[in-house]
PDB file of C-alpha atoms in Angstrom:
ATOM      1  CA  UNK A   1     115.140  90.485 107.752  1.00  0.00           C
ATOM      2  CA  UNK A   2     114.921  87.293 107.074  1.00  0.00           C
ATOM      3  CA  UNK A   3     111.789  86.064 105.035  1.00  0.00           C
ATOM      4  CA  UNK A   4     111.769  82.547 106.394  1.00  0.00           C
ATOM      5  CA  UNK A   5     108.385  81.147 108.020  1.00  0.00           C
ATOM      6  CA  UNK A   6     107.370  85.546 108.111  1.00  0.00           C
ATOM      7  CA  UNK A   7     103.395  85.670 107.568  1.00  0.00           C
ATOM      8  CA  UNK A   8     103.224  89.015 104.824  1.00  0.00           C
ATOM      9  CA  UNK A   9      99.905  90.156 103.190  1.00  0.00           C
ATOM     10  CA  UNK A  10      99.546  91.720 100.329  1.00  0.00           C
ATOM     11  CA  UNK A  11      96.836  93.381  98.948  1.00  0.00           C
ATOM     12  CA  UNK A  12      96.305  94.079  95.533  1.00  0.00           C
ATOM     13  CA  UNK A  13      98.270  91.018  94.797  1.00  0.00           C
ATOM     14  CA  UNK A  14      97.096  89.006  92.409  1.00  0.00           C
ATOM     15  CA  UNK A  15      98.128  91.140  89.617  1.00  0.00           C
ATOM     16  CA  UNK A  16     100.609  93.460  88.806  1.00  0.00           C
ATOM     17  CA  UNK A  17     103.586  94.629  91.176  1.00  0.00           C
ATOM     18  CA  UNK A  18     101.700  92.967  94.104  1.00  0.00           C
ATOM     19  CA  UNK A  19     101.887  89.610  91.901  1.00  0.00           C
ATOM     20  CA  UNK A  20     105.198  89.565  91.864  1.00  0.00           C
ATOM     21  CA  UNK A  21     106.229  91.343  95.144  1.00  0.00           C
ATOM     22  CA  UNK A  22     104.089  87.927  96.432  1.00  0.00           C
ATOM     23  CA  UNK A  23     106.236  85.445  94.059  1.00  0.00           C
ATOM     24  CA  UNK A  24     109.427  86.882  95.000  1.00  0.00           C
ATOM     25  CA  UNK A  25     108.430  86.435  99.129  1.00  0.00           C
ATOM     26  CA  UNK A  26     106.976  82.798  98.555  1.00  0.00           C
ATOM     27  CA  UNK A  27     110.334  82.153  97.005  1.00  0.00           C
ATOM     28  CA  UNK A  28     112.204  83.082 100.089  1.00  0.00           C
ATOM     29  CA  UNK A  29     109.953  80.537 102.319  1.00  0.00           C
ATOM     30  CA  UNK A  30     107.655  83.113 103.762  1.00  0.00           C
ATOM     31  CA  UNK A  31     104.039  82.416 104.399  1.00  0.00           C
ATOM     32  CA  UNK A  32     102.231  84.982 101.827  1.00  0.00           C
ATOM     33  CA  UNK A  33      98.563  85.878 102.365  1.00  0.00           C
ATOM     34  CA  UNK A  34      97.672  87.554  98.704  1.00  0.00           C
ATOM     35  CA  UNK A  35      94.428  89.665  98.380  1.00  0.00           C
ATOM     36  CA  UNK A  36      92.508  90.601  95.116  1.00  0.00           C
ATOM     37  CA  UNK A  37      88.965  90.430  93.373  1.00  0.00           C
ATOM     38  CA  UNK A  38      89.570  88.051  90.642  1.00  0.00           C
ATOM     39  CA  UNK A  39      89.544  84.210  91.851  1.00  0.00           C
ATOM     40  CA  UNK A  40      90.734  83.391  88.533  1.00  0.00           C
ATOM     41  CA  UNK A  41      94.089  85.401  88.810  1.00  0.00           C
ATOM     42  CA  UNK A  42      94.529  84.321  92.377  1.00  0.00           C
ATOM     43  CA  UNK A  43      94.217  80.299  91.445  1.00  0.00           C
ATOM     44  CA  UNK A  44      96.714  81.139  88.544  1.00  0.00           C
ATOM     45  CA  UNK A  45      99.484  82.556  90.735  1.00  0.00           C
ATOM     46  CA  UNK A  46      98.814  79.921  93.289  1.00  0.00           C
ATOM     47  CA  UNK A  47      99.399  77.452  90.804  1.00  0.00           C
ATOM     48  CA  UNK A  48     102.498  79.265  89.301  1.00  0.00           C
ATOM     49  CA  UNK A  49     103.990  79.483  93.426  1.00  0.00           C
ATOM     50  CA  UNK A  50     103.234  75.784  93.734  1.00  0.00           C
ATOM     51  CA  UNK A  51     104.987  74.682  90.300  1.00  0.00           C
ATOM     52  CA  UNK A  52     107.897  76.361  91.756  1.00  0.00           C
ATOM     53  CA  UNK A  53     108.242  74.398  94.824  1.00  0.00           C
ATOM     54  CA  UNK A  54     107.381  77.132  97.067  1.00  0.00           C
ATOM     55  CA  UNK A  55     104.214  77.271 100.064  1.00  0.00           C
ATOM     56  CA  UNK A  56     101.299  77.783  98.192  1.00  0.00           C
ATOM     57  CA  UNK A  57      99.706  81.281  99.366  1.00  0.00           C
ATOM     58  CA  UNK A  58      96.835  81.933 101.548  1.00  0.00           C
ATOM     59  CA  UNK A  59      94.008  83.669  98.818  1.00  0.00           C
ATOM     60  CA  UNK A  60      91.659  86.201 100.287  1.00  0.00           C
ATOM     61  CA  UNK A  61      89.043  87.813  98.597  1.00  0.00           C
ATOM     62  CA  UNK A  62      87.475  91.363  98.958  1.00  0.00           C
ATOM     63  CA  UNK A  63      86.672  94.258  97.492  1.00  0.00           C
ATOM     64  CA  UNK A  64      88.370  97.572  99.301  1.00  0.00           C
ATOM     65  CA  UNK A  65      85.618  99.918  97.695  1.00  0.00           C
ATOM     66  CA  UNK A  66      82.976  98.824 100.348  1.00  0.00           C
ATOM     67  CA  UNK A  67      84.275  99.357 103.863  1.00  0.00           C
ATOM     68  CA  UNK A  68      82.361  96.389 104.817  1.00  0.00           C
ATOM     69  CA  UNK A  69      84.887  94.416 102.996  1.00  0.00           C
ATOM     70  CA  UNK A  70      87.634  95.609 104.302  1.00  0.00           C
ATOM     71  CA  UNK A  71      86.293  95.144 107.910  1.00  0.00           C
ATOM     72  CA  UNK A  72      85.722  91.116 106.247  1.00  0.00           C
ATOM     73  CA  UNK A  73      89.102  90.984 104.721  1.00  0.00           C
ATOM     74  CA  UNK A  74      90.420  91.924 108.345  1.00  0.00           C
ATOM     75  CA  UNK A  75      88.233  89.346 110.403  1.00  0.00           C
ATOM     76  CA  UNK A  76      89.290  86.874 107.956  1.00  0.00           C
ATOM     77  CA  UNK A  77      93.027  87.379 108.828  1.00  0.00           C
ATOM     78  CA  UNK A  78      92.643  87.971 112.094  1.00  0.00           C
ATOM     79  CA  UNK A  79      90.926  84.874 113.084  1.00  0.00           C
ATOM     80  CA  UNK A  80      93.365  83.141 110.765  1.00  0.00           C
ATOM     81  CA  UNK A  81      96.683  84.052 112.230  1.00  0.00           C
ATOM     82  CA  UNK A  82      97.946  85.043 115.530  1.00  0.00           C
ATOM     83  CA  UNK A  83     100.821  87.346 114.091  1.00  0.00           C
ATOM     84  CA  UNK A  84     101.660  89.505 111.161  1.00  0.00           C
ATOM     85  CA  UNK A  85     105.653  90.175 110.401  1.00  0.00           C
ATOM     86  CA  UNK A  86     104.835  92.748 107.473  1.00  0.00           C
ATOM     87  CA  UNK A  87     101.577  94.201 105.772  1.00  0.00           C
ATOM     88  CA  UNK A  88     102.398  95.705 102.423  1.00  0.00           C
ATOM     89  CA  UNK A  89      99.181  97.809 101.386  1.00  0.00           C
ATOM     90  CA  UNK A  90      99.571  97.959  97.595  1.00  0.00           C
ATOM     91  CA  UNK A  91      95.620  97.760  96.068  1.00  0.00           C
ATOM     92  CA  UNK A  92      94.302 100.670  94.336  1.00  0.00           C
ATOM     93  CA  UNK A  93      93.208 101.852  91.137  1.00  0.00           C
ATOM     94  CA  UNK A  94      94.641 104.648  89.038  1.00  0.00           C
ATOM     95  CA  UNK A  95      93.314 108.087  87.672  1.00  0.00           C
ATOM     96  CA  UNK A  96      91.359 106.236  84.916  1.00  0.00           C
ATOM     97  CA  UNK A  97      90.392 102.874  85.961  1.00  0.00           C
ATOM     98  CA  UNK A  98      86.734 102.077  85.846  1.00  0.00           C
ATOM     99  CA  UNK A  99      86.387 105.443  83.246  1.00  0.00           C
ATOM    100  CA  UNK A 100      87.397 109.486  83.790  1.00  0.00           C
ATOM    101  CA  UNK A 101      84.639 110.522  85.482  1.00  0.00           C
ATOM    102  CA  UNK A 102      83.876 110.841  88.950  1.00  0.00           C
ATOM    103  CA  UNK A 103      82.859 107.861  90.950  1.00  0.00           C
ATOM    104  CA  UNK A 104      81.689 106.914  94.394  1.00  0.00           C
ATOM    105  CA  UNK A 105      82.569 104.056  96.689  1.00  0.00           C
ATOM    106  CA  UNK A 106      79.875 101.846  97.980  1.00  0.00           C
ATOM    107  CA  UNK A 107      79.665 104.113 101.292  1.00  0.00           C
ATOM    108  CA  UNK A 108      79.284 107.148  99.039  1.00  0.00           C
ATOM    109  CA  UNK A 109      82.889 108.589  99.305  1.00  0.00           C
ATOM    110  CA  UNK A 110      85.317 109.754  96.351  1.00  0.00           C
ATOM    111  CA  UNK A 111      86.140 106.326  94.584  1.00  0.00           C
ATOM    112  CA  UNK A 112      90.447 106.827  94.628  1.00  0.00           C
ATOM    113  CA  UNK A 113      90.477 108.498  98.244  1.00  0.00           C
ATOM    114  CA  UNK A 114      87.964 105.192  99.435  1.00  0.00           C
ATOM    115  CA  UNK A 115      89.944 102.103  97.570  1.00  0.00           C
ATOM    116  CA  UNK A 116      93.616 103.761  97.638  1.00  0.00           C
ATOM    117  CA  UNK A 117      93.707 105.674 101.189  1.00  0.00           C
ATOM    118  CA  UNK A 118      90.579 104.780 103.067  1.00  0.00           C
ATOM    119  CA  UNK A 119      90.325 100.865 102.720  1.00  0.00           C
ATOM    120  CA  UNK A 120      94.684 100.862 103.925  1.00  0.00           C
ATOM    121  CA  UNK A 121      93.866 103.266 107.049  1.00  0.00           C
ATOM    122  CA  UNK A 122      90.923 100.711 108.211  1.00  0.00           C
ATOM    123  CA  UNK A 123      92.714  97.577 107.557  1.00  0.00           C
ATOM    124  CA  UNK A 124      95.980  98.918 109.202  1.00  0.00           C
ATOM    125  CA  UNK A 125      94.608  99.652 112.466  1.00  0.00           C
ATOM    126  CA  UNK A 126      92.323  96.520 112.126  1.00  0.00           C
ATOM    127  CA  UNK A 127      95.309  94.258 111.761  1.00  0.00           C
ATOM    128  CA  UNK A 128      97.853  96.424 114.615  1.00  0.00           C
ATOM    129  CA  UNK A 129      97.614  93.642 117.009  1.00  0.00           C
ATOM    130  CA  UNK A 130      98.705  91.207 114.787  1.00  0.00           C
ATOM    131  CA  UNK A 131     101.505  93.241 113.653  1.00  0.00           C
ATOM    132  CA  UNK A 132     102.501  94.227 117.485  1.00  0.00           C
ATOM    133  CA  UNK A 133     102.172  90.500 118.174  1.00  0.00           C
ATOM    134  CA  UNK A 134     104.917  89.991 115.523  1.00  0.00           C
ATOM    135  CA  UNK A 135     107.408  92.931 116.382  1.00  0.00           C
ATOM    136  CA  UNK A 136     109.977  93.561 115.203  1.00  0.00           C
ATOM    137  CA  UNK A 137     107.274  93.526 112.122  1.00  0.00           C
ATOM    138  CA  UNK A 138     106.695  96.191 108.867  1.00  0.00           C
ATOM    139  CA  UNK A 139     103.592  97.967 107.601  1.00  0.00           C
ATOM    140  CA  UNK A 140     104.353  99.138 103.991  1.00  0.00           C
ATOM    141  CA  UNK A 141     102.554 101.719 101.906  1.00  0.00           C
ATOM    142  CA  UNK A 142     102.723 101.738  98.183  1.00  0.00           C
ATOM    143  CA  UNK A 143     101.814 105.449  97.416  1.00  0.00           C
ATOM    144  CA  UNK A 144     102.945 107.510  94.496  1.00  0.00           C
ATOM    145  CA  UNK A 145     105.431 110.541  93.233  1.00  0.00           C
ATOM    146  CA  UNK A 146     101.897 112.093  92.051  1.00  0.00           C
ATOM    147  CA  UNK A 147     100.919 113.787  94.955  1.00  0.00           C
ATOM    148  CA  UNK A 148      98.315 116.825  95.052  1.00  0.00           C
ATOM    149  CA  UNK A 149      97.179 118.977  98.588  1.00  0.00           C
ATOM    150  CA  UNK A 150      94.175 117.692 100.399  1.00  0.00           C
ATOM    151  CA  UNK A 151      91.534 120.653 100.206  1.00  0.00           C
ATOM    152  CA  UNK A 152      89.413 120.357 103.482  1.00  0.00           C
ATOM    153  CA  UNK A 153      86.574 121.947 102.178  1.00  0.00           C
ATOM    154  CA  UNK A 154      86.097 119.563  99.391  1.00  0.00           C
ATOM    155  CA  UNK A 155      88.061 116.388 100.631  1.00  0.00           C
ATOM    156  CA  UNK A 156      85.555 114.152  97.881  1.00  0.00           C
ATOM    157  CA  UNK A 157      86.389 116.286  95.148  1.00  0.00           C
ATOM    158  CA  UNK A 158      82.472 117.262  94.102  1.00  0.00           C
ATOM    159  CA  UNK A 159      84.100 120.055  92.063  1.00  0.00           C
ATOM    160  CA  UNK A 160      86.488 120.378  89.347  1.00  0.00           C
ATOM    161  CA  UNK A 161      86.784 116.983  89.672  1.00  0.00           C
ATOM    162  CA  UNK A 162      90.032 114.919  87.486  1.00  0.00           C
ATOM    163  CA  UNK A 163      91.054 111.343  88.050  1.00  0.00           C
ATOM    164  CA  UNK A 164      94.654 112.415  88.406  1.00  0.00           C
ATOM    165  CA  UNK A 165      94.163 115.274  90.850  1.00  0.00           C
ATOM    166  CA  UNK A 166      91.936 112.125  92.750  1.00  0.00           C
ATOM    167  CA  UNK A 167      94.563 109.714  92.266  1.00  0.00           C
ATOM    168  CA  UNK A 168      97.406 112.269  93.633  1.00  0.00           C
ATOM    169  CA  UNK A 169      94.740 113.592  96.687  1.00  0.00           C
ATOM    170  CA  UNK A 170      94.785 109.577  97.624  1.00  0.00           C
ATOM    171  CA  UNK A 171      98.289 108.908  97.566  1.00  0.00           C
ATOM    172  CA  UNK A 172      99.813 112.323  99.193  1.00  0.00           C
ATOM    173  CA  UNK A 173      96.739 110.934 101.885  1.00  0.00           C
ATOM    174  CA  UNK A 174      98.862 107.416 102.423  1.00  0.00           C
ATOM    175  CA  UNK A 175     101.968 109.116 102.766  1.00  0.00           C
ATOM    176  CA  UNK A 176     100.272 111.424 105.992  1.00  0.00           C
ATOM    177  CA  UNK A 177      98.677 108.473 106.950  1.00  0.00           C
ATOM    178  CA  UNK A 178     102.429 106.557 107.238  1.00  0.00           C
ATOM    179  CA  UNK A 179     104.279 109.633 108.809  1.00  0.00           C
ATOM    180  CA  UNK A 180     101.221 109.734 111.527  1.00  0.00           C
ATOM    181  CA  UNK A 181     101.313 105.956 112.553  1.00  0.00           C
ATOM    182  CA  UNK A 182     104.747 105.853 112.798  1.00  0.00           C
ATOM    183  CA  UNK A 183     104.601 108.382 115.242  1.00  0.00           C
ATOM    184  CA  UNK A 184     101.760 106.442 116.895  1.00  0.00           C
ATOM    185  CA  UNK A 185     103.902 103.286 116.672  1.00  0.00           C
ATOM    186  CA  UNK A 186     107.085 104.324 118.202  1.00  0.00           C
ATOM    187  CA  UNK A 187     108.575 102.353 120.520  1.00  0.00           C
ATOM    188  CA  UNK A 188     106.370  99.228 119.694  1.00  0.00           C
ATOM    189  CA  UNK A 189     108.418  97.760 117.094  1.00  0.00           C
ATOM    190  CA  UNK A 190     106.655  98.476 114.198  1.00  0.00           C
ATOM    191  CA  UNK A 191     107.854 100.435 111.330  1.00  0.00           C
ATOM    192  CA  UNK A 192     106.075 102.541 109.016  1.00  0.00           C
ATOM    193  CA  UNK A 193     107.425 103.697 105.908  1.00  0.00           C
ATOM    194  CA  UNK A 194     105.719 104.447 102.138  1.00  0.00           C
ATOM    195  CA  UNK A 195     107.412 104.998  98.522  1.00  0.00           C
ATOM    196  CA  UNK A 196     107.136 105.540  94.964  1.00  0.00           C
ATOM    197  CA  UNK A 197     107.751 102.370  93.700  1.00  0.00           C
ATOM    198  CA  UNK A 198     108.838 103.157  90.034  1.00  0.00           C
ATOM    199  CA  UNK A 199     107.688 105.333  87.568  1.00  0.00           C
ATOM    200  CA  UNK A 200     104.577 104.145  85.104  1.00  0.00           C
ATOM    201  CA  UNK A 201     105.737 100.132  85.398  1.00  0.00           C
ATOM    202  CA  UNK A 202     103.804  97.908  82.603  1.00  0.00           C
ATOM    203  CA  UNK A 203     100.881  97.087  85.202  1.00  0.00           C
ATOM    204  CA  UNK A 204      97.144  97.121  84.449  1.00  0.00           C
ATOM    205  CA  UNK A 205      96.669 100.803  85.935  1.00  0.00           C
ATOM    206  CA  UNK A 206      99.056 102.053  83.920  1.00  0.00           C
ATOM    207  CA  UNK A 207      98.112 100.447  80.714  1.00  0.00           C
ATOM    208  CA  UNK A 208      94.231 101.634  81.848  1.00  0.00           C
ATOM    209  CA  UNK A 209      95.565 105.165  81.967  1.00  0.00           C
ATOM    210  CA  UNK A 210      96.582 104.898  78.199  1.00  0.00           C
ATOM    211  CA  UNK A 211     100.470 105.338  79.173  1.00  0.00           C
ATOM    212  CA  UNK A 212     103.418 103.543  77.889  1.00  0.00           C
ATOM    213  CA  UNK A 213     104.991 101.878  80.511  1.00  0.00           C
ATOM    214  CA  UNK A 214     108.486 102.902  80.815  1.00  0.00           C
ATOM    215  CA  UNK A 215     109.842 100.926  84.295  1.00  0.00           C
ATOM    216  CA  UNK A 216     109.300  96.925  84.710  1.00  0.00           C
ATOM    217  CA  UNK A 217     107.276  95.510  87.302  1.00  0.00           C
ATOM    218  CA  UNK A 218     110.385  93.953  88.432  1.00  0.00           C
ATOM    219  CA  UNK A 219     112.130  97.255  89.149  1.00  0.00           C
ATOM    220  CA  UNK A 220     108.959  98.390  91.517  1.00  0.00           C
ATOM    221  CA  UNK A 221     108.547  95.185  93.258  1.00  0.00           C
ATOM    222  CA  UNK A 222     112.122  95.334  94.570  1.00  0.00           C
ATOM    223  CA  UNK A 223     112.021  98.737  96.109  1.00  0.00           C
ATOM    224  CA  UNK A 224     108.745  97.393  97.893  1.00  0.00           C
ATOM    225  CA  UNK A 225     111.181  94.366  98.570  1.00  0.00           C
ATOM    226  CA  UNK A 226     113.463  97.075  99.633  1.00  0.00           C
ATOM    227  CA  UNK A 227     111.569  98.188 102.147  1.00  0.00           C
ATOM    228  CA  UNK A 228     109.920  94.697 103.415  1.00  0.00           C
ATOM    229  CA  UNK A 229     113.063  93.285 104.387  1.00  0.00           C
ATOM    230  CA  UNK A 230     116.104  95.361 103.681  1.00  0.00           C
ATOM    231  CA  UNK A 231     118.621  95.719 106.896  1.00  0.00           C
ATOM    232  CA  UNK A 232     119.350  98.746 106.050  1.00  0.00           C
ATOM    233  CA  UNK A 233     115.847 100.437 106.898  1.00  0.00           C
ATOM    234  CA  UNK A 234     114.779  98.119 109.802  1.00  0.00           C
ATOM    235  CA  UNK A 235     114.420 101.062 111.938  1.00  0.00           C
ATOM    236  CA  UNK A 236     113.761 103.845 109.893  1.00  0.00           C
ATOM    237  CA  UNK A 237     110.050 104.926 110.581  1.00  0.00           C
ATOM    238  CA  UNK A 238     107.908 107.437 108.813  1.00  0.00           C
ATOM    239  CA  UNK A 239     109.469 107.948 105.737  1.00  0.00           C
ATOM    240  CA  UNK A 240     108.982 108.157 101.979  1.00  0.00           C
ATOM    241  CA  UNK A 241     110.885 106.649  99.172  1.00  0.00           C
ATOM    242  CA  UNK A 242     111.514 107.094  95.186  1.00  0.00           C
ATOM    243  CA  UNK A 243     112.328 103.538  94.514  1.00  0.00           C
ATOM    244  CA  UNK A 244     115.091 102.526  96.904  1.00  0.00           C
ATOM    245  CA  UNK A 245     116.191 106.422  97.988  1.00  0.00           C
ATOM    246  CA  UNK A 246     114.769 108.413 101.231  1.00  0.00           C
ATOM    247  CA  UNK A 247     113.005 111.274  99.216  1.00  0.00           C
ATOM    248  CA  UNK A 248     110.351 114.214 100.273  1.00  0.00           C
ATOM    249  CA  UNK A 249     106.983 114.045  99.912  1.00  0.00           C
ATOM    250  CA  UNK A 250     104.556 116.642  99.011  1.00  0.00           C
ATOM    251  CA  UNK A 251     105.002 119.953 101.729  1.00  0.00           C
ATOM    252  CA  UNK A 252     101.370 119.053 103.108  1.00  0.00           C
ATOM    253  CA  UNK A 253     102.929 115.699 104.199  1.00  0.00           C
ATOM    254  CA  UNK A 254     104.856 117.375 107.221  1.00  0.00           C
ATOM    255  CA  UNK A 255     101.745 119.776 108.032  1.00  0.00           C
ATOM    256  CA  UNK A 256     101.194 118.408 111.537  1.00  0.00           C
ATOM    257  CA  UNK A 257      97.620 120.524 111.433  1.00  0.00           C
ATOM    258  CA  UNK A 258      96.920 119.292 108.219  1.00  0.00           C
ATOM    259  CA  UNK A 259      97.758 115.096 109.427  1.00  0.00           C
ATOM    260  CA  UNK A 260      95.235 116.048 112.293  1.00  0.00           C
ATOM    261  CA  UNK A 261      92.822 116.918 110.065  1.00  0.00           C
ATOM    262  CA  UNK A 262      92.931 114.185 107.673  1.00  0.00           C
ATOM    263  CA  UNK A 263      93.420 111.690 110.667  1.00  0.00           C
ATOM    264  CA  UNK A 264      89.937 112.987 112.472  1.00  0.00           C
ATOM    265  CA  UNK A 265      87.895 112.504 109.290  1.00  0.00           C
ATOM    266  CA  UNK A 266      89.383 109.457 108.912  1.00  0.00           C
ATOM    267  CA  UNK A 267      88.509 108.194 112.087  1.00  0.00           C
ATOM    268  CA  UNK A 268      84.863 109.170 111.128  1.00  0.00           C
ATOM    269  CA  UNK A 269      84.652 107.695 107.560  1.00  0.00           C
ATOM    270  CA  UNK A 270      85.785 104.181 108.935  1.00  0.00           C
ATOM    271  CA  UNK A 271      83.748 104.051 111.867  1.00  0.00           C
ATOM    272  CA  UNK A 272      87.414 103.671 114.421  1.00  0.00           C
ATOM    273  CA  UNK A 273      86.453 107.146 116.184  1.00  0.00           C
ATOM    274  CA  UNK A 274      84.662 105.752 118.963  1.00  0.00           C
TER     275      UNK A 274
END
């Protein structure tokens, strides 16, 4: 696909593999809508887009812990723009960002589940008419090779609680979340696919989580690239990647009882179940 005059947002995107998934699309003349917290980071990468010669980006600022943002963040683009070619939901935080311990989101849920799962679920079907409007038009989910089973009877993790089993919960969460829309979407024109980008790239999170990096930022943002644009996946649909390769996701990922499940409370938590 051509990236010419394409609207994309990105959230998460003003730092990191989001920073330069964004660089690398302004580049190719598409109009790039970044998201992040810091205004600081977002003038400095509209400045760096701009030096360049490329169409500065669209900044918009939220915070995905506080479904109240989110809802904002999607107002603001949809009274903004009529269409949406690609949404690439990248923002989250890692298993020890903000400290170990267990944390809650401004509406009281599990911290990791609310920024990395929760805020990408409400946004996505807040911005579906812009993306049907655009058709044929991509929906992207950055999710993770650390993947751990959704237990029902403790979805928010109030015991035997660890950042990485909450960081894994979130991201095996996306993947259901991609597998179920697709399905949903079928027929429409939009695709719905999620990946691994790259293994522990030299990003923020990473560093947070007191690992040595050992993949570039680079290598990450081109299998999100990959899957933004790439002919060869235009109309593949409810899949998961490991960088650039199909792979398979956790086996709670194909539990259609299990999607159900996660897809009802979700419906609740965000308010979209009426």
């Amino acid at each position: 696909m051509k990236m010419q005059g394409k609207t994309v947002l990105i959230t998460g995107s003003t730092d990191g593999v989001g920073r330069y998934v964004a660089s690398q699309l302004a580049a190719e003349g598409a109009h790039v809508l970044i998201h992040g917290r810091d205004a600081a980071r977002a003038d400095a990468l509209i400045g760096e887009i701009k030096r360049a010669g490329h169409e500065a980006p669209k900044f918009y600022s939220a915070d995905l812990s506080s479904l109240a943002g989110v809802r904002q963040l999607a107002e603001a683009v949809l009274a903004g723009h009529p269409r949406l070619d690609v949404l690439v939901s990248n923002a989250g935080i890692g298993s020890q960002n903000e400290g170990p311990g267990r944390q809650t989101s401004a509406d009281g849920h599990e911290l990791r589940f609310a920024v990395n799962y929760l805020a990408g679920f409400l946004l996505a079907h807040r911005l579906l008419p812009l993306l049907k409007a655009a058709a044929p038009s991509r929906f992207v989910n950055v999710a993770s090779l650390g993947q751990h089973p959704i237990d029902f009877d403790d979805v928010m993790i109030t015991k035997n609680y660890s950042g990485m089993r909450a960081y894994a919960q979130s991201k095996l969460a996306q993947i259901m979340f991609t597998i179920d829309l697709a399905e949903e979407l079928k027929g429409t024109g939009v695709t719905v696919n999620s990946l691994h980008p790259a293994t522990y790239m030299n990003t923020t999170m990473v560093r947070a989580g007191g690992i040595t990096p050992i993949s570039t930022v680079a290598q990450g943002g081109e299998a999100i690239l990959h899957l933004v644009s790439g002919d060869d996946v235009a109309d593949k649909s409810g899949l998961f990647f490991n960088g650039m390769n199909e792979a398979k996701a956790n086996p709670q990922a194909y539990d259609v009882a299990a999607r159900q499940r996660l897809r009802a409370l979700s419906l609740q938590l965000t308010g979209l179940a009426g």
